[in-house]
Structure formats: structure tokens, C-alpha cells
Amino acid sequence: MDKSEAKGLIRQAYEAWEGEEWLRAAELYERVLAHYPDAKPSGDWWYDAALAHKFLGNWQKAYELGREAAARAPRGEGDPAFWNLGIAATVQRDWATARDAWRGFGIELPDGEGEIDGAFGNACVRLDTGGRREVVWVRRLCPTRGRVVNVPVTGGRRYGEVVVHDGEPKGERVVDGTTYPVFDELLLFEPSDLPTLEVTVAAGEPDDLGALLTLFAGHGYGAEPASSVRMLCACCSEGTHEQRRTEPAGVQRVSLAAPEDEARRLLEEWAGETAIGRSWSGLAAVG
């Protein structure tokens, strides 16, 4: 392949990219890279080809091409080639490559080898389950993985599951003056075996509901009052949305994530802590 032909293919790749024809763009880049793997602009071509395969969900190709892109990128300068490789290597469970990619981007990691289980703060992730979207809170384990700490209302999704999320925020949530990014889910990385239940509770005081949530959290389980769920249009969801912590009193539905026998035990414990004002009924599995 001469340089004139290569330039023509790169032009076509750019056009395919603009049209979001990801597979065609990647194939065109790869045809040129087979002949010019180390040309001056090849780092950008490797990166775009890897990114196209990421958009397609072809993680093996995104990983393979991403390694080539990162090998041609400057370390410690926030180059996105390392971020995309970090995601792809995480999906492939190649922890050595993932760790090196995050460090190449310029991120400090906890010491150790293997799977990364760090404390990267809280964030939100927009779950995508067959087109049904729900924003949940996660505890970030690494730059691209988070453990769900809400009880999702979407059928088939569970408290405690680990998801891989994208690196570009698509929206914000503001709580008590602190802003948290909202990332899009890329895939379910690790499912949770905690079932989702629903129960009707009567809380005489706002603190009664808070006590229930704290009790379940203290045992590693989840509790989510229906009053905390907000329905937003797609446009609003991807914008900045302020959330207020509310734990109202009264009769209400609460979603739980716990084995049913444990949920019953904790509900009885909660109801028995006061002489009046707390009760529950109608515990049932959902989803």
C-alpha cells in the first residue's frame, strides 16, 4: 500500500467516523495500520480504531488495539489512550494491564496486584437494561468499576452488583452542596445474589425510617424508600439535578435487598425497638 492509497483510506475512515459507522471506520484504520503501524499519526489511528470497537462492545479488539495506542502515548499526561485501555483491560480482567494503564494516565492506585478494590469515592451510574434506564448510586472500586449501593427498581438489577461505567460524565447530581458525576453503564461486571423485596412500613417519625435504613445498611443489606425515587426525562437526567435527603414519616413502600428470612428478622428488630409508631406488612419478593 503506497502513501497515496493510505491517505485515501484514512479520509474514508474519518468520514465513516463522522457518520458513526464504527465498524467501517475501524476496519479502514486497521487496513492502513497493517502497513504503517508506526507512522507519525499512527497513535491517533490506533486510538480511534480501539475506540470504535469500544462503541461496538467488541472488548477483545478494543483491548488489543488499545494496547497499541497506549504504547504510542505519553505517560502521566492524562492521555485518553490509557483510559480506554484501562476500561478494556478491566473488562478482560487483565489486572496487570489495567493497573499499568491507570498509572499511565496519571492515576494513583492502592498498592498490590490483581483486581483493584480501592476507595475512589461515590458517583452515580445510569444503568441500561434493555433500553430501560435508571440512575443509581455506586461506590467506585477503581476508575471504571462501581458497586451499586441503591436498591434498583428496574427488574433484574440488584443491590451490590458491580458495573463497568464509561469515563465521560453524562449529568450531575448535587447533594448537600456536593456535586457527583453521572456515568453511563457499559456492562454488568459482577452480579449480586441478594434478592429484591418490597414491604409496606409505617414510620411514626422521620427518624423511624432513617433507623430502618441504617439497620439494613449496618448488616450489608439495602433499603430504599419509594419516596427517594424520582422520574426524570432523558434531557433532565443528563443535566444537573439537585437531590435532597428526605426520610418522611407515614405509611410507605420500601424496597429491600436481603435474604427474605434476614429481612423479616431485621424488620421485627426495627419494629420492636419502640413501643409504638413502627410496623410492617406485606413483605414479598419482586423481579
XYZ file of N, CA and C in Angstrom:
861
model
N 0.846 -1.192 0.000
C 0.000 0.000 0.000
C 0.884 1.246 0.000
N 0.704 2.097 -1.017
C 1.504 3.320 -1.050
C 0.828 4.398 -0.191
N 1.549 5.500 0.023
C 1.058 6.543 0.912
C -0.198 7.220 0.390
N -0.314 7.322 -0.924
C -1.492 7.950 -1.516
C -2.752 7.135 -1.204
N -2.633 5.807 -1.358
C -3.775 4.940 -1.043
C -4.102 5.007 0.440
N -3.061 5.029 1.285
C -3.280 5.095 2.730
C -4.016 6.382 3.113
N -3.619 7.503 2.508
C -4.289 8.777 2.800
C -5.759 8.725 2.413
N -6.054 8.069 1.289
C -7.440 7.936 0.852
C -8.260 7.115 1.830
N -7.669 6.040 2.340
C -8.382 5.195 3.304
C -8.601 5.922 4.631
N -7.615 6.703 5.032
C -7.765 7.472 6.272
C -8.877 8.504 6.109
N -8.961 9.110 4.935
C -10.039 10.065 4.663
C -11.395 9.382 4.779
N -11.481 8.187 4.219
C -12.731 7.430 4.305
C -13.047 7.047 5.758
N -11.996 6.738 6.515
C -12.188 6.390 7.924
C -12.757 7.581 8.692
N -12.231 8.786 8.410
C -12.753 9.984 9.054
C -14.230 10.177 8.725
N -14.576 9.966 7.455
C -15.972 10.142 7.032
C -16.877 9.119 7.720
N -16.398 7.875 7.796
C -17.183 6.838 8.471
C -17.350 7.175 9.953
N -16.291 7.725 10.540
C -16.352 8.108 11.955
C -17.403 9.188 12.173
N -17.395 10.203 11.322
C -18.369 11.289 11.438
C -19.795 10.771 11.302
N -19.967 9.731 10.502
C -21.279 9.128 10.316
C -21.601 8.051 11.346
N -20.711 7.883 12.340
C -20.865 6.876 13.399
C -20.977 5.462 12.831
N -20.285 5.232 11.718
C -20.157 3.887 11.148
C -18.918 3.255 11.776
N -19.065 2.828 13.018
C -17.902 2.445 13.807
C -17.138 1.265 13.220
N -17.841 0.245 12.764
C -17.151 -0.927 12.236
C -16.371 -0.582 10.974
N -16.985 0.165 10.074
C -16.289 0.558 8.843
C -15.073 1.426 9.163
N -15.232 2.368 10.088
C -14.110 3.237 10.456
C -12.952 2.406 11.000
N -13.258 1.471 11.894
C -12.214 0.645 12.489
C -11.510 -0.195 11.438
N -12.281 -0.786 10.542
C -11.680 -1.629 9.501
C -10.764 -0.824 8.598
N -11.142 0.390 8.265
C -10.305 1.237 7.417
C -9.014 1.619 8.135
N -9.128 2.005 9.394
C -7.913 2.316 10.153
C -6.994 1.104 10.220
N -7.553 -0.053 10.470
C -6.739 -1.258 10.615
C -6.058 -1.641 9.311
N -6.712 -1.401 8.192
C -6.068 -1.683 6.892
C -4.814 -0.839 6.723
N -4.911 0.422 7.096
C -3.745 1.304 6.973
C -2.676 0.930 8.003
N -3.095 0.638 9.226
C -2.143 0.328 10.285
C -1.373 -0.963 10.017
N -1.946 -1.860 9.245
C -1.235 -3.090 8.879
C 0.020 -2.775 8.084
N 0.030 -1.622 7.405
C 1.175 -1.228 6.584
C 1.985 -0.096 7.211
N 1.325 0.743 8.029
C 2.000 1.891 8.621
C 1.728 1.945 10.129
N 2.194 0.925 10.880
C 1.867 0.862 12.312
C 2.527 1.959 13.142
N 3.629 2.510 12.624
C 4.385 3.486 13.407
C 4.571 4.806 12.683
N 3.674 5.109 11.761
C 3.715 6.424 11.119
C 3.462 7.489 12.181
N 3.853 8.707 11.898
C 3.747 9.772 12.891
C 2.348 9.904 13.493
N 1.281 9.853 12.680
C -0.066 9.969 13.272
C -0.686 8.638 13.674
N 0.103 7.559 13.666
C -0.487 6.230 13.887
C -1.088 6.081 15.289
N -0.530 6.810 16.270
C -1.099 6.719 17.616
C -2.563 7.107 17.630
N -2.900 8.159 16.859
C -4.301 8.577 16.766
C -5.148 7.527 16.045
N -4.582 6.881 15.040
C -5.333 5.863 14.294
C -5.604 4.647 15.180
N -4.582 4.218 15.915
C -4.776 3.096 16.834
C -5.858 3.434 17.860
N -5.787 4.664 18.379
C -6.756 5.096 19.389
C -8.174 5.091 18.829
N -8.360 5.684 17.650
C -9.705 5.755 17.066
C -10.244 4.365 16.747
N -9.382 3.491 16.248
C -9.822 2.127 15.933
C -10.249 1.403 17.209
N -9.457 1.556 18.276
C -9.805 0.928 19.554
C -11.109 1.498 20.095
N -11.272 2.824 19.986
C -12.478 3.473 20.497
C -13.715 3.025 19.722
N -13.557 2.842 18.414
C -14.686 2.372 17.608
C -15.146 0.991 18.085
N -14.189 0.122 18.383
C -14.554 -1.217 18.860
C -15.162 -1.157 20.265
N -14.733 -0.173 21.066
C -15.381 0.030 22.368
C -16.849 0.389 22.164
N -17.126 1.306 21.237
C -18.518 1.685 20.962
C -19.334 0.481 20.492
N -18.679 -0.444 19.805
C -19.356 -1.636 19.297
C -19.495 -2.727 20.364
N -18.822 -2.531 21.500
C -18.859 -3.559 22.540
C -17.968 -4.740 22.234
N -17.030 -4.565 21.297
C -16.072 -5.623 20.976
C -14.845 -5.401 21.855
N -14.895 -5.923 23.071
C -13.883 -5.589 24.062
C -12.538 -6.236 23.778
N -12.536 -7.390 23.142
C -11.254 -8.016 22.807
C -10.472 -7.151 21.828
N -11.154 -6.666 20.793
C -10.485 -5.796 19.816
C -10.132 -4.449 20.448
N -11.013 -3.905 21.263
C -10.714 -2.641 21.931
C -9.468 -2.786 22.800
N -9.320 -3.946 23.413
C -8.163 -4.232 24.258
C -6.890 -4.350 23.415
N -6.970 -5.129 22.343
C -5.784 -5.358 21.514
C -5.299 -4.059 20.864
N -6.216 -3.322 20.266
C -5.834 -2.076 19.602
C -5.499 -0.992 20.624
N -6.157 -1.046 21.769
C -5.877 -0.080 22.826
C -4.467 -0.207 23.365
N -3.953 -1.409 23.422
C -2.575 -1.606 23.867
C -1.603 -0.947 22.895
N -1.893 -1.055 21.615
C -1.043 -0.407 20.613
C -1.116 1.111 20.747
N -2.324 1.634 20.986
C -2.483 3.085 21.134
C -1.729 3.589 22.360
N -1.856 2.882 23.466
C -1.197 3.319 24.697
C 0.319 3.240 24.573
N 0.808 2.262 23.815
C 2.258 2.121 23.634
C 2.858 3.318 22.910
N 2.014 4.090 22.232
C 2.485 5.247 21.466
C 2.064 6.569 22.099
N 1.551 6.522 23.323
C 1.056 7.718 24.008
C 2.004 8.115 25.137
N 2.103 9.407 25.444
C 2.956 9.851 26.555
C 2.345 9.463 27.896
N 3.170 8.987 28.810
C 2.695 8.552 30.115
C 2.595 9.738 31.073
N 1.614 9.635 31.979
C 1.487 10.604 33.041
C 0.926 11.945 32.635
N 0.337 12.034 31.443
C -0.176 13.309 30.947
C -1.677 13.277 30.685
N -2.370 12.278 31.204
C -3.816 12.200 31.018
C -4.232 11.853 29.616
N -3.398 11.129 28.891
C -3.756 10.769 27.517
C -4.918 9.774 27.534
N -5.994 10.036 26.761
C -7.176 9.157 26.806
C -6.909 7.738 26.324
N -5.805 7.508 25.608
C -5.485 6.142 25.179
C -5.343 5.229 26.387
N -4.770 5.757 27.472
C -4.602 4.937 28.675
C -5.945 4.680 29.357
N -6.832 5.678 29.328
C -8.137 5.483 29.968
C -8.939 4.399 29.251
N -8.976 4.482 27.937
C -9.736 3.473 27.192
C -9.123 2.087 27.342
N -7.793 2.026 27.398
C -7.165 0.733 27.632
C -7.498 0.234 29.036
N -7.520 1.145 30.005
C -7.879 0.741 31.367
C -9.254 0.109 31.423
N -10.215 0.694 30.693
C -11.559 0.120 30.655
C -11.539 -1.263 29.999
N -10.926 -1.339 28.816
C -10.919 -2.603 28.071
C -10.186 -3.698 28.839
N -9.057 -3.359 29.463
C -8.313 -4.354 30.238
C -9.109 -4.804 31.456
N -9.875 -3.891 32.052
C -10.731 -4.258 33.183
C -11.796 -5.250 32.738
N -12.440 -4.964 31.606
C -13.461 -5.874 31.086
C -12.855 -7.250 30.816
N -11.599 -7.264 30.312
C -10.915 -8.532 30.025
C -10.326 -9.171 31.287
N -10.421 -8.446 32.421
C -9.866 -8.913 33.696
C -8.354 -9.119 33.631
N -7.697 -8.319 32.805
C -6.233 -8.280 32.763
C -5.810 -7.171 33.717
N -5.660 -7.531 34.986
C -5.451 -6.517 36.017
C -4.086 -5.871 35.928
N -3.079 -6.614 35.483
C -1.748 -6.013 35.352
C -1.772 -4.895 34.310
N -2.429 -5.161 33.175
C -2.515 -4.133 32.127
C -3.394 -2.974 32.584
N -4.498 -3.285 33.277
C -5.374 -2.220 33.765
C -4.626 -1.313 34.738
N -3.901 -1.908 35.665
C -3.143 -1.100 36.624
C -2.120 -0.219 35.912
N -1.424 -0.789 34.945
C -0.427 -0.007 34.218
C -1.086 1.110 33.420
N -2.259 0.843 32.865
C -2.962 1.864 32.078
C -3.391 3.029 32.959
N -3.956 2.729 34.137
C -4.376 3.823 35.020
C -3.183 4.646 35.479
N -2.080 3.982 35.762
C -0.879 4.732 36.147
C -0.347 5.534 34.964
N -0.461 4.946 33.766
C -0.032 5.669 32.569
C -0.857 6.925 32.350
N -2.124 6.870 32.735
C -2.977 8.056 32.617
C -2.569 9.116 33.639
N -2.057 8.636 34.798
C -1.642 9.567 35.846
C -2.419 9.404 37.135
N -3.082 8.235 37.303
C -3.904 7.981 38.485
C -3.112 7.156 39.500
N -3.164 7.563 40.759
C -2.537 6.790 41.827
C -3.466 5.649 42.234
N -2.889 4.469 42.360
C -3.662 3.283 42.733
C -3.180 2.750 44.069
N -4.037 2.029 44.795
C -3.565 1.358 46.005
C -2.544 0.288 45.640
N -1.608 0.054 46.524
C -0.587 -0.956 46.265
C -1.216 -2.336 46.128
N -0.525 -3.206 45.432
C -0.989 -4.578 45.301
C -1.023 -5.042 43.870
N -1.475 -6.260 43.702
C -1.616 -6.867 42.387
C -3.041 -7.384 42.234
N -3.378 -7.751 41.006
C -4.690 -8.341 40.772
C -5.791 -7.304 40.758
N -7.010 -7.765 41.031
C -8.197 -6.920 40.959
C -8.073 -5.697 41.866
N -8.487 -4.561 41.349
C -8.386 -3.305 42.097
C -9.633 -3.136 42.957
N -9.429 -2.949 44.248
C -10.544 -2.730 45.172
C -10.179 -1.533 46.038
N -10.287 -0.359 45.439
C -9.894 0.858 46.120
C -11.085 1.673 46.571
N -10.799 2.852 47.073
C -11.839 3.785 47.513
C -11.741 5.024 46.628
N -12.513 5.039 45.569
C -12.472 6.123 44.599
C -13.686 7.044 44.721
N -14.324 7.001 45.868
C -15.429 7.912 46.115
C -16.759 7.409 45.591
N -17.770 8.246 45.737
C -19.116 7.909 45.290
C -19.433 8.601 43.973
N -20.307 8.001 43.216
C -20.754 8.567 41.942
C -22.099 7.954 41.614
N -22.656 8.367 40.500
C -23.892 7.766 40.005
C -23.614 7.091 38.675
N -24.354 6.032 38.410
C -24.254 5.319 37.134
C -25.656 5.155 36.560
N -25.774 5.426 35.283
C -27.050 5.262 34.582
C -27.107 3.833 34.038
N -27.806 2.968 34.759
C -27.958 1.585 34.310
C -28.763 1.554 33.020
N -28.408 0.632 32.153
C -29.153 0.450 30.902
C -29.489 -1.026 30.781
N -30.753 -1.341 31.009
C -31.202 -2.731 30.999
C -32.202 -2.909 29.870
N -31.703 -3.297 28.703
C -32.586 -3.471 27.552
C -33.321 -2.199 27.180
N -32.654 -1.048 27.330
C -33.275 0.230 26.997
C -33.964 0.905 28.166
N -34.152 0.195 29.279
C -34.725 0.805 30.491
C -33.583 1.401 31.301
N -33.671 2.695 31.576
C -32.558 3.392 32.226
C -32.942 3.846 33.633
N -31.980 3.717 34.511
C -32.173 4.114 35.904
C -30.840 4.585 36.465
N -30.826 5.736 37.116
C -29.612 6.253 37.729
C -29.542 5.767 39.173
N -28.432 5.127 39.512
C -28.230 4.615 40.866
C -26.904 5.142 41.403
N -26.760 5.049 42.695
C -25.510 5.421 43.344
C -24.581 4.224 43.407
N -23.278 4.494 43.255
C -22.273 3.436 43.346
C -21.115 3.903 44.227
N -20.443 2.926 44.798
C -19.152 3.168 45.446
C -18.083 2.728 44.464
N -17.263 3.655 44.024
C -16.285 3.353 42.972
C -15.121 2.530 43.528
N -14.867 1.398 42.898
C -13.803 0.486 43.301
C -12.508 0.766 42.567
N -12.619 1.352 41.391
C -11.476 1.710 40.553
C -11.969 2.806 39.615
N -11.151 3.299 38.720
C -11.635 4.382 37.851
C -12.811 4.015 36.953
N -13.107 2.724 36.778
C -14.191 2.353 35.856
C -15.173 1.339 36.408
N -15.024 0.904 37.669
C -15.959 -0.048 38.268
C -16.594 0.547 39.517
N -17.880 0.232 39.715
C -18.567 0.703 40.906
C -19.546 -0.339 41.404
N -19.686 -0.413 42.731
C -20.649 -1.332 43.345
C -21.934 -0.564 43.645
N -23.062 -1.081 43.191
C -24.349 -0.410 43.351
C -24.759 -0.432 44.823
N -25.070 0.747 45.365
C -25.452 0.847 46.779
C -26.892 1.345 46.940
N -27.641 1.382 45.839
C -29.095 1.561 45.885
C -29.756 0.207 45.690
N -31.055 0.147 45.984
C -31.858 -1.000 45.565
C -32.542 -0.583 44.268
N -32.072 -1.057 43.109
C -32.663 -0.615 41.842
C -34.130 -1.017 41.734
N -34.906 -0.175 41.052
C -36.310 -0.505 40.826
C -36.493 -1.235 39.500
N -35.466 -1.237 38.671
C -35.536 -1.937 37.388
C -35.419 -3.438 37.610
N -36.368 -4.188 37.061
C -36.349 -5.634 37.208
C -35.060 -6.241 36.683
N -34.512 -7.186 37.435
C -33.293 -7.861 37.024
C -32.020 -7.211 37.525
N -32.101 -5.981 38.059
C -30.916 -5.321 38.603
C -30.967 -5.410 40.125
N -29.777 -5.483 40.750
C -29.746 -5.761 42.188
C -28.732 -4.907 42.935
N -29.062 -4.667 44.168
C -28.145 -4.031 45.104
C -26.880 -4.885 45.215
N -25.718 -4.243 45.205
C -24.460 -4.960 45.403
C -23.785 -5.427 44.134
N -24.468 -5.349 42.994
C -23.808 -5.756 41.762
C -22.722 -4.745 41.392
N -21.733 -5.199 40.645
C -20.637 -4.341 40.209
C -20.795 -4.076 38.718
N -20.712 -2.808 38.337
C -20.858 -2.432 36.937
C -19.584 -1.741 36.455
N -19.348 -1.851 35.153
C -18.292 -1.073 34.497
C -18.963 0.139 33.867
N -18.409 1.322 34.143
C -19.012 2.544 33.601
C -18.019 3.299 32.727
N -18.548 4.170 31.891
C -17.727 4.974 30.999
C -16.987 6.042 31.796
N -16.050 6.718 31.127
C -15.247 7.711 31.815
C -15.744 9.135 31.657
N -16.627 9.381 30.692
C -17.136 10.728 30.455
C -18.459 10.917 31.180
N -18.542 11.859 32.118
C -19.810 12.074 32.825
C -20.914 12.532 31.878
N -22.121 12.014 32.101
C -23.308 12.443 31.361
C -24.361 12.877 32.381
N -24.104 14.017 33.002
C -25.001 14.548 34.001
C -24.329 14.666 35.354
N -25.024 15.316 36.281
C -24.524 15.521 37.639
C -25.673 15.413 38.631
N -25.343 14.995 39.854
C -26.293 15.028 40.953
C -25.648 15.830 42.076
N -26.420 16.747 42.633
C -25.923 17.608 43.708
C -26.658 17.254 44.990
N -25.899 16.871 46.013
C -26.471 16.505 47.303
C -25.733 17.269 48.394
N -26.468 18.031 49.168
C -25.890 18.808 50.274
C -24.704 19.654 49.818
N -24.824 20.217 48.624
C -23.783 21.098 48.111
C -22.622 20.403 47.434
N -22.585 19.079 47.442
C -21.513 18.321 46.792
C -22.016 17.780 45.462
N -21.218 17.950 44.418
C -21.599 17.508 43.077
C -20.950 16.167 42.760
N -21.761 15.244 42.256
C -21.292 13.907 41.892
C -21.552 13.668 40.407
N -20.596 13.065 39.685
C -20.809 12.791 38.264
C -21.760 11.626 38.048
N -22.426 11.635 36.904
C -23.264 10.518 36.464
C -22.608 9.907 35.236
N -22.233 8.639 35.319
C -21.597 7.933 34.209
C -22.583 6.944 33.597
N -22.415 6.659 32.320
C -23.220 5.630 31.661
C -22.632 4.250 31.924
N -23.501 3.294 32.189
C -23.065 1.907 32.337
C -22.583 1.370 30.997
N -21.485 0.626 31.032
C -21.008 -0.081 29.849
C -21.411 -1.553 29.887
N -21.329 -2.162 31.061
C -21.754 -3.563 31.195
C -21.827 -3.953 32.653
N -22.556 -5.038 32.905
C -22.607 -5.642 34.239
C -21.371 -6.511 34.399
N -20.558 -6.198 35.396
C -19.279 -6.892 35.584
C -19.417 -8.079 36.532
N -20.183 -7.888 37.591
C -20.328 -8.928 38.606
C -21.741 -8.862 39.179
N -22.563 -9.890 38.986
C -23.934 -9.850 39.501
C -23.966 -9.986 41.019
N -25.103 -9.656 41.599
C -25.316 -9.810 43.036
C -26.359 -10.897 43.265
N -26.168 -11.649 44.330
C -27.136 -12.718 44.621
C -28.168 -12.295 45.657
N -28.162 -11.010 46.058
C -29.158 -10.547 47.018
C -30.493 -10.312 46.322
N -31.560 -10.964 46.752
C -32.858 -10.754 46.123
C -33.431 -9.391 46.483
N -34.339 -8.908 45.651
C -35.035 -7.649 45.921
C -36.420 -7.965 46.470
N -36.768 -7.302 47.562
C -38.055 -7.482 48.224
C -38.747 -6.135 48.337
N -40.049 -6.168 48.566
C -40.789 -4.953 48.874
C -41.607 -5.175 50.136
N -41.757 -4.113 50.916
C -42.509 -4.203 52.155
C -43.206 -2.861 52.383
N -44.338 -2.895 53.068
C -45.008 -1.667 53.490
C -44.647 -1.419 54.942
N -44.136 -0.230 55.234
C -43.784 0.093 56.613
C -44.561 1.323 57.066
N -44.801 1.389 58.337
C -45.393 2.576 58.962
C -44.362 3.148 59.910
N -43.965 4.385 59.644
C -42.966 5.058 60.467
C -43.621 6.259 61.130
N -43.681 6.239 62.448
C -44.343 7.317 63.162
C -43.598 8.635 63.059
N -42.276 8.582 62.985
C -41.433 9.769 62.903
C -40.428 9.602 61.759
N -39.942 10.715 61.193
C -38.920 10.606 60.144
C -37.703 9.799 60.591
N -37.326 9.943 61.872
C -36.172 9.187 62.365
C -36.425 7.683 62.354
N -37.696 7.266 62.381
C -38.004 5.836 62.350
C -37.580 5.224 61.017
N -37.873 5.928 59.936
C -37.462 5.427 58.622
C -35.945 5.416 58.520
N -35.298 6.466 59.007
C -33.832 6.504 58.993
C -33.223 5.350 59.761
N -33.848 4.984 60.858
C -33.346 3.862 61.648
C -33.434 2.554 60.877
N -34.501 2.400 60.089
C -34.647 1.190 59.280
C -33.543 1.107 58.221
N -33.313 2.217 57.542
C -32.278 2.238 56.504
C -30.907 1.953 57.112
N -30.630 2.545 58.270
C -29.338 2.342 58.936
C -29.175 0.902 59.385
N -30.247 0.303 59.879
C -30.182 -1.080 60.354
C -29.812 -2.027 59.217
N -30.474 -1.878 58.078
C -30.165 -2.764 56.947
C -28.747 -2.511 56.429
N -28.361 -1.239 56.329
C -27.014 -0.924 55.845
C -25.952 -1.495 56.770
N -26.211 -1.473 58.069
C -25.251 -1.987 59.029
C -25.016 -3.478 58.918
N -25.942 -4.187 58.271
C -25.792 -5.628 58.058
C -25.388 -5.957 56.622
N -25.007 -4.935 55.870
C -24.564 -5.166 54.495
C -25.700 -5.336 53.506
N -26.892 -4.901 53.886
C -28.057 -5.020 53.008
C -28.534 -3.630 52.578
N -29.514 -3.595 51.691
C -30.018 -2.331 51.190
C -31.469 -2.106 51.556
N -31.834 -0.832 51.708
C -33.233 -0.438 51.934
C -33.443 0.898 51.246
N -34.471 0.985 50.424
C -34.705 2.167 49.599
C -36.182 2.546 49.656
N -36.526 3.659 50.312
C -37.935 4.071 50.345
C -38.412 4.551 48.980
N -39.662 4.274 48.667
C -40.207 4.693 47.374
C -40.161 6.207 47.231
N -40.176 6.925 48.352
C -40.151 8.388 48.303
C -38.844 8.936 47.756
N -37.788 8.099 47.684
C -36.496 8.576 47.184
C -36.367 8.455 45.672
N -37.332 7.794 45.032
C -37.265 7.576 43.582
C -37.845 8.789 42.861
N -37.116 9.320 41.880
C -37.556 10.451 41.080
C -37.551 10.062 39.605
N -38.616 10.365 38.902
C -38.693 10.099 37.468
C -38.260 11.361 36.718
N -37.250 11.219 35.852
C -36.735 12.338 35.072
C -36.741 11.989 33.597
N -36.971 12.990 32.742
C -36.825 12.765 31.306
C -35.344 12.609 30.988
N -35.042 12.091 29.794
C -33.648 11.849 29.421
C -32.827 13.124 29.460
N -33.411 14.223 29.004
C -32.698 15.500 28.977
C -32.339 15.946 30.392
N -33.302 15.890 31.294
C -33.046 16.290 32.680
C -32.051 15.345 33.345
N -32.167 14.056 33.045
C -31.286 13.072 33.657
C -29.833 13.343 33.316
N -29.584 13.836 32.100
C -28.215 14.097 31.668
C -27.759 15.510 32.021
N -28.590 16.263 32.725
C -28.212 17.586 33.183
C -27.788 17.544 34.639
N -27.853 18.699 35.289
C -27.533 18.812 36.714
C -28.827 18.779 37.506
N -28.911 17.843 38.439
C -30.144 17.651 39.207
C -29.808 17.645 40.685
N -30.465 18.506 41.444
C -30.223 18.568 42.881
C -31.152 17.611 43.607
N -30.562 16.810 44.487
C -31.326 15.850 45.263
C -31.275 16.224 46.736
N -32.395 16.066 47.416
C -32.469 16.345 48.843
C -32.700 15.049 49.606
N -31.998 14.926 50.699
C -32.176 13.740 51.540
C -33.488 13.884 52.311
N -34.422 12.975 52.071
C -35.702 13.023 52.790
C -36.031 11.643 53.336
N -36.472 11.610 54.549
C -36.897 10.365 55.189
C -38.236 10.637 55.867
N -39.305 10.690 55.080
C -40.607 11.087 55.622
C -41.210 10.026 56.536
N -42.088 10.493 57.396
C -42.843 9.578 58.246
C -44.083 9.109 57.485
N -44.840 8.189 58.101
C -46.065 7.712 57.494
C -45.934 6.328 56.897
N -47.003 5.878 56.260
C -47.039 4.563 55.621
C -46.451 4.679 54.221
N -45.539 3.784 53.868
C -44.884 3.855 52.557
C -44.276 2.517 52.185
N -44.013 2.393 50.877
C -43.357 1.185 50.377
C -41.842 1.367 50.449
N -41.162 0.288 50.799
C -39.705 0.302 50.869
C -39.190 -0.927 50.126
N -38.214 -0.717 49.252
C -37.543 -1.829 48.577
C -36.367 -2.279 49.429
N -36.206 -3.578 49.552
C -35.145 -4.146 50.373
C -34.272 -5.065 49.533
N -33.005 -5.156 49.906
C -32.090 -6.124 49.291
C -31.494 -6.956 50.407
N -32.024 -8.154 50.578
C -31.591 -9.042 51.656
C -32.266 -10.386 51.470
N -31.689 -11.462 52.007
C -32.419 -12.728 52.033
C -33.721 -12.535 52.813
N -34.777 -13.208 52.395
C -36.093 -12.936 52.987
C -36.127 -13.195 54.484
N -35.478 -14.262 54.939
C -35.513 -14.535 56.373
C -34.760 -13.462 57.160
N -33.673 -12.964 56.598
C -32.931 -11.887 57.245
C -33.744 -10.593 57.252
N -34.441 -10.333 56.147
C -35.278 -9.133 56.088
C -36.363 -9.179 57.160
N -36.996 -10.337 57.312
C -38.029 -10.472 58.351
C -37.437 -10.229 59.744
N -36.272 -10.801 59.981
C -35.650 -10.650 61.296
C -35.334 -9.179 61.588
N -34.791 -8.485 60.603
C -34.419 -7.086 60.803
C -35.651 -6.192 60.924
N -36.690 -6.490 60.153
C -37.922 -5.713 60.282
C -38.538 -5.876 61.668
N -38.516 -7.109 62.182
C -39.039 -7.346 63.533
C -38.193 -6.609 64.578
N -36.883 -6.648 64.383
C -35.991 -5.945 65.307
C -36.280 -4.440 65.287
N -36.426 -3.899 64.086
C -36.708 -2.463 63.943
C -38.046 -2.097 64.595
N -39.083 -2.878 64.301
C -40.412 -2.572 64.843
C -40.440 -2.691 66.357
N -39.628 -3.596 66.913
C -39.650 -3.826 68.352
C -38.818 -2.849 69.160
N -38.089 -1.963 68.492
C -37.225 -1.027 69.212
C -38.009 0.093 69.889
N -39.270 0.318 69.454
C -40.122 1.327 70.086
C -41.471 0.704 70.423
N -42.114 1.262 71.422
C -43.402 0.702 71.857
C -44.498 0.963 70.830
N -44.479 2.123 70.191
C -45.494 2.467 69.196
C -44.828 3.192 68.034
N -45.556 3.239 66.911
C -45.107 4.061 65.787
C -44.423 3.311 64.664
N -44.011 2.049 64.899
C -43.332 1.298 63.843
C -44.048 -0.035 63.592
N -44.330 -0.306 62.315
C -44.907 -1.597 61.947
C -44.575 -1.878 60.501
N -44.783 -3.138 60.089
C -44.532 -3.503 58.699
C -45.477 -4.624 58.292
N -45.694 -4.752 56.982
C -46.572 -5.812 56.463
C -46.294 -6.012 54.986
N -46.742 -7.152 54.484
C -46.725 -7.414 53.042
C -45.363 -7.615 52.441
N -44.431 -8.215 53.173
C -43.099 -8.480 52.613
C -43.223 -9.484 51.485
N -42.660 -9.161 50.317
C -42.759 -10.072 49.156
C -41.576 -9.835 48.227
N -41.185 -10.910 47.545
C -40.103 -10.817 46.558
C -40.621 -10.162 45.280
N -39.720 -9.423 44.605
C -40.060 -8.792 43.325
C -38.966 -9.088 42.320
N -39.291 -8.937 41.032
C -38.274 -9.085 39.999
C -37.941 -10.516 39.702
